[in-house]
Coordinates of C-alpha atoms in Angstrom, one line a residue:
Chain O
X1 CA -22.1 50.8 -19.0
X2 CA -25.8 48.9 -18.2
X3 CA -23.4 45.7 -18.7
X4 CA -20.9 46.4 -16.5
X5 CA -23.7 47.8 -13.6
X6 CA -25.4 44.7 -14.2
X7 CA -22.1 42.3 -13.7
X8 CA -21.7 44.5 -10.8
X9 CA -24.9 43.6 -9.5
X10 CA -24.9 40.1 -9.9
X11 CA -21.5 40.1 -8.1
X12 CA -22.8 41.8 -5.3
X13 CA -25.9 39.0 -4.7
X14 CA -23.6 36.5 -5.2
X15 CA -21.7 38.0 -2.5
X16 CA -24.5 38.3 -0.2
X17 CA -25.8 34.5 -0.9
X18 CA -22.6 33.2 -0.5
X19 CA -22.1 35.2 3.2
X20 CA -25.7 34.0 4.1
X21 CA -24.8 30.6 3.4
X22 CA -21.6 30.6 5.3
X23 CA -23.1 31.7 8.3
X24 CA -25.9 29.0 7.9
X25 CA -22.7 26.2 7.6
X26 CA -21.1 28.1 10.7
X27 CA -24.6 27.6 12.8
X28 CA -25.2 24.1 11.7
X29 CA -22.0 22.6 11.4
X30 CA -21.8 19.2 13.4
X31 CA -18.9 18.5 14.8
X32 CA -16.5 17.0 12.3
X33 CA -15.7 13.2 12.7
X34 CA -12.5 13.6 10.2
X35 CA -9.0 14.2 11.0
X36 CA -8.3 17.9 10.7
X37 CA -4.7 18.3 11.4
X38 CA -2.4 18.2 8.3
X39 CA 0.5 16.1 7.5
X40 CA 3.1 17.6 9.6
X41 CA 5.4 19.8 8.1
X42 CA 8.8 18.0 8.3
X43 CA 6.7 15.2 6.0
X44 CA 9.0 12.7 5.6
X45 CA 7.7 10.7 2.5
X46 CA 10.7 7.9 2.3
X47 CA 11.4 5.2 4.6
X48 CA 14.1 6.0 6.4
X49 CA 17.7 5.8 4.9
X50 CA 16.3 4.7 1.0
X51 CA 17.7 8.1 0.2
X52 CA 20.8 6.5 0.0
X53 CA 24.1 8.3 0.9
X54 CA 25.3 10.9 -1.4
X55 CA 28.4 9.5 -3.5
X56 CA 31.8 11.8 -4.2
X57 CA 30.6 12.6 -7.6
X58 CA 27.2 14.1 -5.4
X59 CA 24.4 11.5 -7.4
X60 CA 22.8 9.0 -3.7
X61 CA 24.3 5.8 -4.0
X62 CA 26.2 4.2 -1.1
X63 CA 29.9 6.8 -1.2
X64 CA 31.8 5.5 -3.9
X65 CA 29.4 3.5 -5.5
X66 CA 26.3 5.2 -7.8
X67 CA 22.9 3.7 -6.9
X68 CA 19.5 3.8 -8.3
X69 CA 18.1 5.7 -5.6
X70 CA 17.0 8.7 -6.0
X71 CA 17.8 11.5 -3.4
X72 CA 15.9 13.8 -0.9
X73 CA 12.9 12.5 1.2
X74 CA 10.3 13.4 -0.6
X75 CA 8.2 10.8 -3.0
X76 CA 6.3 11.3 -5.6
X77 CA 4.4 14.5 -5.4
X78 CA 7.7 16.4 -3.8
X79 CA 10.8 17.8 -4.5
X80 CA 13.5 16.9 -1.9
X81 CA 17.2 17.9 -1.1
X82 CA 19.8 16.8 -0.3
X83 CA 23.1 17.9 0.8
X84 CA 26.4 16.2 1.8
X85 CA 30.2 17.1 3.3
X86 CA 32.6 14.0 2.8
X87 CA 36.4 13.5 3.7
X88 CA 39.1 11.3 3.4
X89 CA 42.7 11.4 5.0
X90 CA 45.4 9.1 2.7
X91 CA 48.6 8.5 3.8
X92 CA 49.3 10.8 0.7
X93 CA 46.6 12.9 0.4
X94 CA 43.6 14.8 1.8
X95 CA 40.3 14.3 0.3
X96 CA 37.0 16.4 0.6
X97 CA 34.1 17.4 -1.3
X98 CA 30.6 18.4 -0.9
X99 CA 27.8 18.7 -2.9
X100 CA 23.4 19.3 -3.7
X101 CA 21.1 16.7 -5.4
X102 CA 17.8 17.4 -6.0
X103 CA 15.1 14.6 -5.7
X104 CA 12.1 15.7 -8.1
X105 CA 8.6 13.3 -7.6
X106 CA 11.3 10.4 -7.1
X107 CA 12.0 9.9 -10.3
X108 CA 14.6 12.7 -12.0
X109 CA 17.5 13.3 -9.5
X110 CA 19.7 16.6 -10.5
X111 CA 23.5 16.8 -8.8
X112 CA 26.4 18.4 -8.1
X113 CA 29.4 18.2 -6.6
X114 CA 33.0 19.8 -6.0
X115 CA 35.7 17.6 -5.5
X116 CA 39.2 19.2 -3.8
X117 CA 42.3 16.5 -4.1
X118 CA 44.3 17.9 -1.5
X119 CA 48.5 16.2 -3.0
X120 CA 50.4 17.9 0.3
X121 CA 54.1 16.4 -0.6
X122 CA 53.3 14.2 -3.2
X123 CA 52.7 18.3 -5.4
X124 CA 56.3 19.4 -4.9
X125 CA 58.0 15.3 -5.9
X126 CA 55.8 16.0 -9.0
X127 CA 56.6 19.5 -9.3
X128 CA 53.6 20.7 -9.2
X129 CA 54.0 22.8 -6.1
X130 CA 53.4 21.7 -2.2
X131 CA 49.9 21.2 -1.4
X132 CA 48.9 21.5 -4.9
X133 CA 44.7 21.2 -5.1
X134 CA 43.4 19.1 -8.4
X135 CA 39.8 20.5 -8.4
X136 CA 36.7 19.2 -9.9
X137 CA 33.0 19.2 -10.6
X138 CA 30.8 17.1 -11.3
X139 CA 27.0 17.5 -12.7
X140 CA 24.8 14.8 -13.0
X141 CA 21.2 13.5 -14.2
X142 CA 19.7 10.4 -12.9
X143 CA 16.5 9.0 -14.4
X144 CA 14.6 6.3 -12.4
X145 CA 13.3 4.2 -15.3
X146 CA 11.7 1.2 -13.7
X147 CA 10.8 -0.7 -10.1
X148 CA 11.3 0.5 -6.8
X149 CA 13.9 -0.6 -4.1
X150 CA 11.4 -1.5 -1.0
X151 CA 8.5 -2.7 -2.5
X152 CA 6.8 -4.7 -5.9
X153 CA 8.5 -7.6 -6.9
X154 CA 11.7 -9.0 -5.3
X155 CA 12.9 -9.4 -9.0
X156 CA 12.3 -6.1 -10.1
X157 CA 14.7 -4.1 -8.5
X158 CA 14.8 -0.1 -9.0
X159 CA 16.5 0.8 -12.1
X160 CA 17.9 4.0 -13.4
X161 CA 20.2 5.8 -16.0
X162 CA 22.5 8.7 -15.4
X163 CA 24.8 10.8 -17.1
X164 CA 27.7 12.3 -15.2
X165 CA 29.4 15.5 -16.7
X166 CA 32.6 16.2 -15.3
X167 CA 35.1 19.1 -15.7
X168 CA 38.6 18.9 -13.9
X169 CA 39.8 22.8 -13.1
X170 CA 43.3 21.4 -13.7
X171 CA 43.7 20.8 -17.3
X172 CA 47.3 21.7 -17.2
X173 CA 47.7 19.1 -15.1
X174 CA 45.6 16.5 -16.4
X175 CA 47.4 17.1 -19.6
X176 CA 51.3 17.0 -18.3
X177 CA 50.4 13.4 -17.2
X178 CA 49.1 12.2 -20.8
X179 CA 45.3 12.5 -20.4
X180 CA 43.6 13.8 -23.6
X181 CA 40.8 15.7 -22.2
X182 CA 39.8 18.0 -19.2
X183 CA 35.9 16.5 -19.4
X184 CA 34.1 14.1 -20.1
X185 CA 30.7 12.2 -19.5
X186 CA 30.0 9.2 -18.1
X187 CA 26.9 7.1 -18.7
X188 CA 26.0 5.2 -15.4
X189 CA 22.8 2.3 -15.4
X190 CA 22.6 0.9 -11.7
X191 CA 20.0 -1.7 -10.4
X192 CA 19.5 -1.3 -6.8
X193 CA 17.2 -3.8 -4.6
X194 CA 16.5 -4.4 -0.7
X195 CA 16.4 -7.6 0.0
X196 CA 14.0 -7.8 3.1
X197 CA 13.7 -11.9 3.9
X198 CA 17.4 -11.6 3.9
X199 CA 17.8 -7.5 5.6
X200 CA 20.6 -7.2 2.3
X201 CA 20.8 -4.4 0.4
X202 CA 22.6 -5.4 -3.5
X203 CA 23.3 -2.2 -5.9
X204 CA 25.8 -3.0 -9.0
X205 CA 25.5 -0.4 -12.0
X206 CA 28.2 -0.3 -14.9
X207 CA 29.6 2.7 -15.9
X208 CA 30.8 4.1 -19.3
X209 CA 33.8 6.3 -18.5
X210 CA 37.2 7.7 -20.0
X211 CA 38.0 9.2 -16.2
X212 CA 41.2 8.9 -14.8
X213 CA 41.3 9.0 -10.9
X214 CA 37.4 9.6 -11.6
X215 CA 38.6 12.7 -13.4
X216 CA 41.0 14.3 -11.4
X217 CA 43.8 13.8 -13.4
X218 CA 41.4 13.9 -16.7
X219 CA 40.1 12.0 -19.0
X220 CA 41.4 9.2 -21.7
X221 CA 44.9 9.5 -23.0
X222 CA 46.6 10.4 -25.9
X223 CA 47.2 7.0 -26.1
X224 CA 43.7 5.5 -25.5
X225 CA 40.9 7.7 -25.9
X226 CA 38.1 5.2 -25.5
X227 CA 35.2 4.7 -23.6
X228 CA 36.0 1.9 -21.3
X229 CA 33.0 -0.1 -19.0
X230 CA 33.3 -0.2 -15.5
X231 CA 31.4 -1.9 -12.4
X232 CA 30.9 -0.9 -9.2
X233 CA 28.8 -2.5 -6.5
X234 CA 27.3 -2.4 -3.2
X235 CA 26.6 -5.3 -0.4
X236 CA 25.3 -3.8 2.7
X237 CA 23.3 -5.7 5.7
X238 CA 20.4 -3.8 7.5
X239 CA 20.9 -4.0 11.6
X240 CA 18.2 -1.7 12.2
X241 CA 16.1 1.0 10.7
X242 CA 18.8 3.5 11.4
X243 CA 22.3 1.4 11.0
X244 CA 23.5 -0.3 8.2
X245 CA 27.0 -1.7 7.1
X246 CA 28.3 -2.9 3.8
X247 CA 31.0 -3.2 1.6
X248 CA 31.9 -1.1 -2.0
X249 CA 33.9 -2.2 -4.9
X250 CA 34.7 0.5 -7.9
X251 CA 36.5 -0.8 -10.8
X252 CA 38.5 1.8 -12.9
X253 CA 39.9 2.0 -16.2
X254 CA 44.1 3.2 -16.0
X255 CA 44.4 4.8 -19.5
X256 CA 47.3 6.5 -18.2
X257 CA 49.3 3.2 -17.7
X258 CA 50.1 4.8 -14.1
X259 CA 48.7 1.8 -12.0
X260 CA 45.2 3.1 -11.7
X261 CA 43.3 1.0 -8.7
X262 CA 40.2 0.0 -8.0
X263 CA 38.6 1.1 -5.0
X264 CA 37.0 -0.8 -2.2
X265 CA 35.2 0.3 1.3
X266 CA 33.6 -0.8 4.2
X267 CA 31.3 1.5 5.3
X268 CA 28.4 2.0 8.3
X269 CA 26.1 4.4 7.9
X270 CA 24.0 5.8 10.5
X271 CA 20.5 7.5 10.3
X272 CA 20.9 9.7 13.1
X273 CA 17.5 11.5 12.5
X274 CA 14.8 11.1 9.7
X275 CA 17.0 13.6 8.0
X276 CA 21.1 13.7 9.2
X277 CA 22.7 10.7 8.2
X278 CA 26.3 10.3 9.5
X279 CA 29.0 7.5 7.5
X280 CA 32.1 6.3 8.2
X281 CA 33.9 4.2 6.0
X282 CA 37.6 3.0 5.3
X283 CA 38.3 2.6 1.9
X284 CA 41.5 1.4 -0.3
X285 CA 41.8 3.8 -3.1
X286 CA 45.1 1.9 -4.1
X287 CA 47.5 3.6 -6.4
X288 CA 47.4 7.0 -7.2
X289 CA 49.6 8.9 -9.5
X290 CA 51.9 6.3 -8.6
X291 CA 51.9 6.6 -5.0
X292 CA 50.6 3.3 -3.8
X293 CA 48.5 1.9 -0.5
X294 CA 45.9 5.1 -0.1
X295 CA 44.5 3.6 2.7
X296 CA 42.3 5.8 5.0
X297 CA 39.4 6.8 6.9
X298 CA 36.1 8.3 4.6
X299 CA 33.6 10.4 7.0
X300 CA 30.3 12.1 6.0
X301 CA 27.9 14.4 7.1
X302 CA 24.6 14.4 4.9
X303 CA 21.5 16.8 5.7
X304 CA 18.0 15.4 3.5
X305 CA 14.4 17.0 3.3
Chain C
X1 CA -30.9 36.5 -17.6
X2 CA -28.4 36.5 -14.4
X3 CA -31.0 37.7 -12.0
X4 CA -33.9 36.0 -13.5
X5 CA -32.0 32.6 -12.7
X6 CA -30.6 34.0 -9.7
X7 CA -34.3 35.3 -9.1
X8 CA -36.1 31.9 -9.5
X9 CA -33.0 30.1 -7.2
X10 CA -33.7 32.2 -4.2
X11 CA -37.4 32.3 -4.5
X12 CA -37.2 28.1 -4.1
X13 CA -39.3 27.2 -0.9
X14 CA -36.9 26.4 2.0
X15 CA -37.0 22.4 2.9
X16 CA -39.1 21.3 5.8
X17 CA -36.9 21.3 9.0
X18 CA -37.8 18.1 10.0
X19 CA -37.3 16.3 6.5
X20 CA -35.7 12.4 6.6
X21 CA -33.3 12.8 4.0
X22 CA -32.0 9.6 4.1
X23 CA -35.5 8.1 3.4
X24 CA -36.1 10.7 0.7
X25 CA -32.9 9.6 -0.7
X26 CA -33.2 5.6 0.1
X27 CA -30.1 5.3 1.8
X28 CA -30.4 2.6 4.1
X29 CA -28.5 2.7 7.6
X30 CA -25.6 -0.4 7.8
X31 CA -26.4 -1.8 10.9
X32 CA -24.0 -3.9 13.0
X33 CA -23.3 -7.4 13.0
X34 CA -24.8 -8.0 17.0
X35 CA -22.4 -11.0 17.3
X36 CA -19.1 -9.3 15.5
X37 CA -19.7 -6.1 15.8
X38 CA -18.9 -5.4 12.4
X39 CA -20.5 -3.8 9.6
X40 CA -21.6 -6.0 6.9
X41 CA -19.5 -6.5 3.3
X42 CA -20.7 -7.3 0.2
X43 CA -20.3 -10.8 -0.3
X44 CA -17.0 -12.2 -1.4
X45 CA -15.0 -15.6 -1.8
X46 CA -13.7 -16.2 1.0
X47 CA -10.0 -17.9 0.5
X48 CA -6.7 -18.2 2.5
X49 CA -4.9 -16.9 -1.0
X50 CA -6.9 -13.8 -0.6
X51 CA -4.3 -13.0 1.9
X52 CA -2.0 -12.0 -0.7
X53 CA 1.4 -13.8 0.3
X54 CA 2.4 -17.7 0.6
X55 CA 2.6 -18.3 4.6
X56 CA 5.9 -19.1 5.9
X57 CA 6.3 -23.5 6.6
X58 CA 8.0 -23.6 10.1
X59 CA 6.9 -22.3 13.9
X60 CA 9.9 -20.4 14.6
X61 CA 9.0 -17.2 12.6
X62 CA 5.4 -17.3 14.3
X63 CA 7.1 -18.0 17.9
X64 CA 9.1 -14.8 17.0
X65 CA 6.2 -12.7 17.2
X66 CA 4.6 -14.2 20.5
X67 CA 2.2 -16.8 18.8
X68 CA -1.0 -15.9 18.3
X69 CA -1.6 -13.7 21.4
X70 CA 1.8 -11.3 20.4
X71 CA 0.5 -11.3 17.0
X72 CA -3.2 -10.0 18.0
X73 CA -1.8 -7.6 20.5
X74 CA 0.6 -6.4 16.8
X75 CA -2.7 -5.9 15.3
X76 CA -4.1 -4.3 17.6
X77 CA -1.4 -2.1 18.4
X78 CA -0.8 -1.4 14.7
X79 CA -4.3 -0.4 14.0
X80 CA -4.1 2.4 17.2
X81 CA -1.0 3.7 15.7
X82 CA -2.6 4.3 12.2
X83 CA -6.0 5.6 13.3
X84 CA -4.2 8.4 15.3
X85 CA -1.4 8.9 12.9
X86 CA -1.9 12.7 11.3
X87 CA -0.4 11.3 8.0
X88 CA -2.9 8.8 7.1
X89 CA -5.7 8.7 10.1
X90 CA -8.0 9.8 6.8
X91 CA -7.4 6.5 5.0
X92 CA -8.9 4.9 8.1
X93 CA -11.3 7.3 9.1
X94 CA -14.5 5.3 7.0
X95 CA -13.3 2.1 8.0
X96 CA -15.1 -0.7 9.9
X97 CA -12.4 -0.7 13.0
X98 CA -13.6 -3.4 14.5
X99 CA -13.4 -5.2 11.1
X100 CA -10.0 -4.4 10.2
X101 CA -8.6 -5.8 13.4
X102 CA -10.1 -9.1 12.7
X103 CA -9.2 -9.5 8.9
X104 CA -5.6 -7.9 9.7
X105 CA -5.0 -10.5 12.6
X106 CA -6.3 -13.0 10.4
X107 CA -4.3 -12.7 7.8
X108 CA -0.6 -11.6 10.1
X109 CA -1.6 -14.8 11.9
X110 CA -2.3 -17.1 8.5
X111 CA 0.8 -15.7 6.6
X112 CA 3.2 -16.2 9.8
X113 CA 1.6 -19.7 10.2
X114 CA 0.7 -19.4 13.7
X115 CA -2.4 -21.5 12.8
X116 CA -5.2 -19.1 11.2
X117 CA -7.5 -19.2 8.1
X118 CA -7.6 -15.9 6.4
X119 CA -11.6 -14.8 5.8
X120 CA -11.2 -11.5 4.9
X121 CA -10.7 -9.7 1.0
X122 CA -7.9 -9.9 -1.3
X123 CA -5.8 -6.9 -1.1
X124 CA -7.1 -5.2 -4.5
X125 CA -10.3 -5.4 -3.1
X126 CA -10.0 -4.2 0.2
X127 CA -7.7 -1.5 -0.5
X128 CA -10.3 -0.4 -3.4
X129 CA -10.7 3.5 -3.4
X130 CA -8.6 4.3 -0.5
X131 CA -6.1 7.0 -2.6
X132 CA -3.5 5.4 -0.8
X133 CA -0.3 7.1 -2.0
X134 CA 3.4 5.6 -1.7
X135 CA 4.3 8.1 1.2
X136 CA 1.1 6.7 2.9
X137 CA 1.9 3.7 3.0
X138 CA 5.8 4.4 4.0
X139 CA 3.8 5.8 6.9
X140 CA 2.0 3.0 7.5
X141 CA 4.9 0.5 7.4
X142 CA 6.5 2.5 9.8
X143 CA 3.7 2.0 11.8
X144 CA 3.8 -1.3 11.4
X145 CA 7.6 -1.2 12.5
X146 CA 6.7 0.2 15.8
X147 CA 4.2 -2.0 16.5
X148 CA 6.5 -5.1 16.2
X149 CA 9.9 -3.3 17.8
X150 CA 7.4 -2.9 20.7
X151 CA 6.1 -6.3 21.1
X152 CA 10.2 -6.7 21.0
X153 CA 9.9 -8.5 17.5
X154 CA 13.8 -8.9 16.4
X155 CA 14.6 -6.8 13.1
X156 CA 15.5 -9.8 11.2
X157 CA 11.7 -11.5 12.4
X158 CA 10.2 -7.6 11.2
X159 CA 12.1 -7.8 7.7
X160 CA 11.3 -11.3 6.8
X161 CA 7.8 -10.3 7.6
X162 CA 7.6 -7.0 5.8
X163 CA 9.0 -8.8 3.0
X164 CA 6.0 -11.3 2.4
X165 CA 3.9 -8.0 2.5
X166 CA 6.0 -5.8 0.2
X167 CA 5.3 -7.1 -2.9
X168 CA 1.1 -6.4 -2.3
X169 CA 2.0 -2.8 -3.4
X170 CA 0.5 -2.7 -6.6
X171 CA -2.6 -3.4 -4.7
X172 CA -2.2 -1.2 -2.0
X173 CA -0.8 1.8 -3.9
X174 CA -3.7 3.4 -6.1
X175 CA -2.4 6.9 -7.1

């Protein structure tokens, strides 16, 4: 009991020192030569645009291809966001999918997207009902392992390493045309580097993957069940802080001896604000489940903090 | 034992109100260079590499940026924008202003080759204890970006710049 009163006490002078010299600061303060105001909230830690733009499988890259970049706006202390619409009218089909990455301290990024392959007529000449929806999701990791895209060394791009897990929603499907699984995982490594002497972006990563149509029509075959390595690459010129165009290339394995494509874009990509940026691209997704020339127009909407 | 220390703290005799701390600490006032205007440095080797960056050989790149009059008013305009930008006004806050616009003329005008000798310290050095941070200095170059859009420097003229600065970040970024 004398402890506690005496705790109790000592508190309470504490208390009374610690007022007294408060308003001794308030009296004497000077006034202060530093900055007061804070960072504003809407911080913006990245240079504009080095988010990259949030690929169809939801990891930032540049649409179709996966980049080393990691997404959000924040840097190293923050955790940033980043969230993306996309859509694609085929001749054939109707594309769209949106998805959430997660930046954290610009080094792990954390995805997901949902893919909806929209086959209108193409469902009922396969017989799998008009308008029939092949459906997907994708979760991914992304590791940034070494060098940064801006600055350091023009040698030394930014590296990272990924894993992609994806699950089709259609595995009766996947397995009436020959493919062996309804999921898989690919292991992605991409080097990504600005180029500034030259204003030229470069990304090219390989990919191990067993994806068919990246998954929507599943994943190896009975046939051939192997991993297979892909490429995929990115060449974009910088116009100004806010506009860039470039060019995509995505090879992909065709385990199901249908023709499988690779797929190629041009794309311009626009950062409207620090934190929209708007793309348009027209890509050439080639053959798909036989039906050839899937030429058309890509758009995206993608919101970053 | 609380309130005997607690006691003997509060029964210390107050200072007298009129007591030159910074003589009874020896800290000696910097005084101002009556020529420059600056503050002096310790000294230093002074060197053009100190720069950090290989200039570029040609004229066009330094015509691009107005010559040595666009590229002083760059400076200038560069070092406004960073003193009065919330995000990293601190960083600049203890620095010799007058100084910085010399040394960071100096060296845009050496490494653009528009026909200056850098005296100022190598970048490790000068950027010593600053706690500049990558967002900081994301801030900075868009500072920097302004700067040169205003003095209507063309974006390809601003890139191959930026890019003879970029790779000084491992001695510009300290946490």
């Amino acid at each position: 009991m004398k402890r506690v009163a005496r705790v109790l006490a000592f508190a309470q002078t504490a208390y009374f020192v610690a007022v007294a010299q408060t308003a001794t600061a308030q009296v004497d303060e000077a006034p202060s030569v530093l900055v007061e105001s804070p960072p504003p909230a809407d911080y913006n830690a990245k240079l504009l645009l080095t988010n990259g733009i949030s690929t169809i499988g939801g990891a930032s890259g540049g649409g179709i291809s996966d980049w080393a970049t990691i997404a959000g706006r924040q840097s190293d202390r923050g955790i940033g966001v980043q969230l993306h619409v996309s859509g694609a009218v085929l001749p054939d089909y109707l594309w769209q999918s949106h998805g959430i990455a997660v930046g954290i301290a610009d080094r792990v990024e954390l995805s997901y997207a949902r893919q909806n392959f929209d086959t209108q007529d193409v469902g009922a000449a396969l017989g799998i009902g008009q308008g029939y929806v092949l459906n997907q999701d994708v979760w991914g990791a992304k590791l940034r392992v070494a060098g940064d895209t801006v600055y350091g060394s023009p040698l030394l791009p930014q590296i990272a390493v990924g894993v992609q897990y994806k699950r089709s929603l259609d595995g009766g499907v996947a397995a009436a045309v020959g493919a062996a699984h309804d999921e898989g995982v690919d292991f992605v490594v991409s080097a990504t580097k600005l180029f500034l002497a030259r204003s030229i972006l470069l990304d090219a990563t390989a990919r191990m993957t067993k994806a068919n149509q990246n998954g929507l029509l599943g994943f190896g075959s009975v046939g051939n069940d192997d991993y297979s390595v892909q490429f995929e690459g990115a060449l974009a010129y910088q116009f100004s802080r806010r506009f860039v165009m470039g060019a995509e290339y995505r090879s992909k394995p065709d385990n199901l001896g249908l023709g499988e494509d690779d797929w190629i874009d041009i794309f311009a990509a626009w950062g409207a604000t620090d934190n929209i940026t708007v793309t348009a691209a027209y890509a050439d997704l080639g053959s798909i489940a036989t039906f050839e020339g899937q030429r058309g127009v890509f758009a995206q909407a993608q919101l970053a903090f | 034992m609380f309130e005997l220390a607690l006691t003997f703290l509060m029964m210390q005799q107050a200072p007298a109100e009129n007591t030159d701390w910074d003589e009874a600490f020896g800290v000696e006032e910097a005084v101002r260079d009556p020529q420059t205007g600056e503050l002096p440095v310790d000294p230093y080797d002074v060197d053009n590499a100190n720069a950090g960056a290989k200039p570029f050989s040609g004229s066009s790149i330094a015509a691009d940026f107005g010559g040595k009059d666009g590229i002083r008013q760059i400076a200038d305009r560069f070092v406004d924008l960073n003193i009065s930008d919330p995000r990293v006004a601190a960083i600049f806050a203890g620095h010799d202003h007058v100084r910085l616009r010399r040394t960071l003329y100096e060296q845009f005008c050496y490494i653009l080759n528009a026909g200056c000798e850098y005296t100022g310290r190598d970048m490790a050095t000068a950027h010593q204890g600053l706690g500049t941070r990558k967002p900081d200095l994301n801030a900075i170059v868009e500072n920097l970006q302004k700067a040169m859009r205003e003095a209507d420097v063309s974006f390809v003229a601003q890139n191959r710049f930026l890019a003879k600065l970029a790779p000084m970040y491992g001695d510009v970024v300290t946490r």
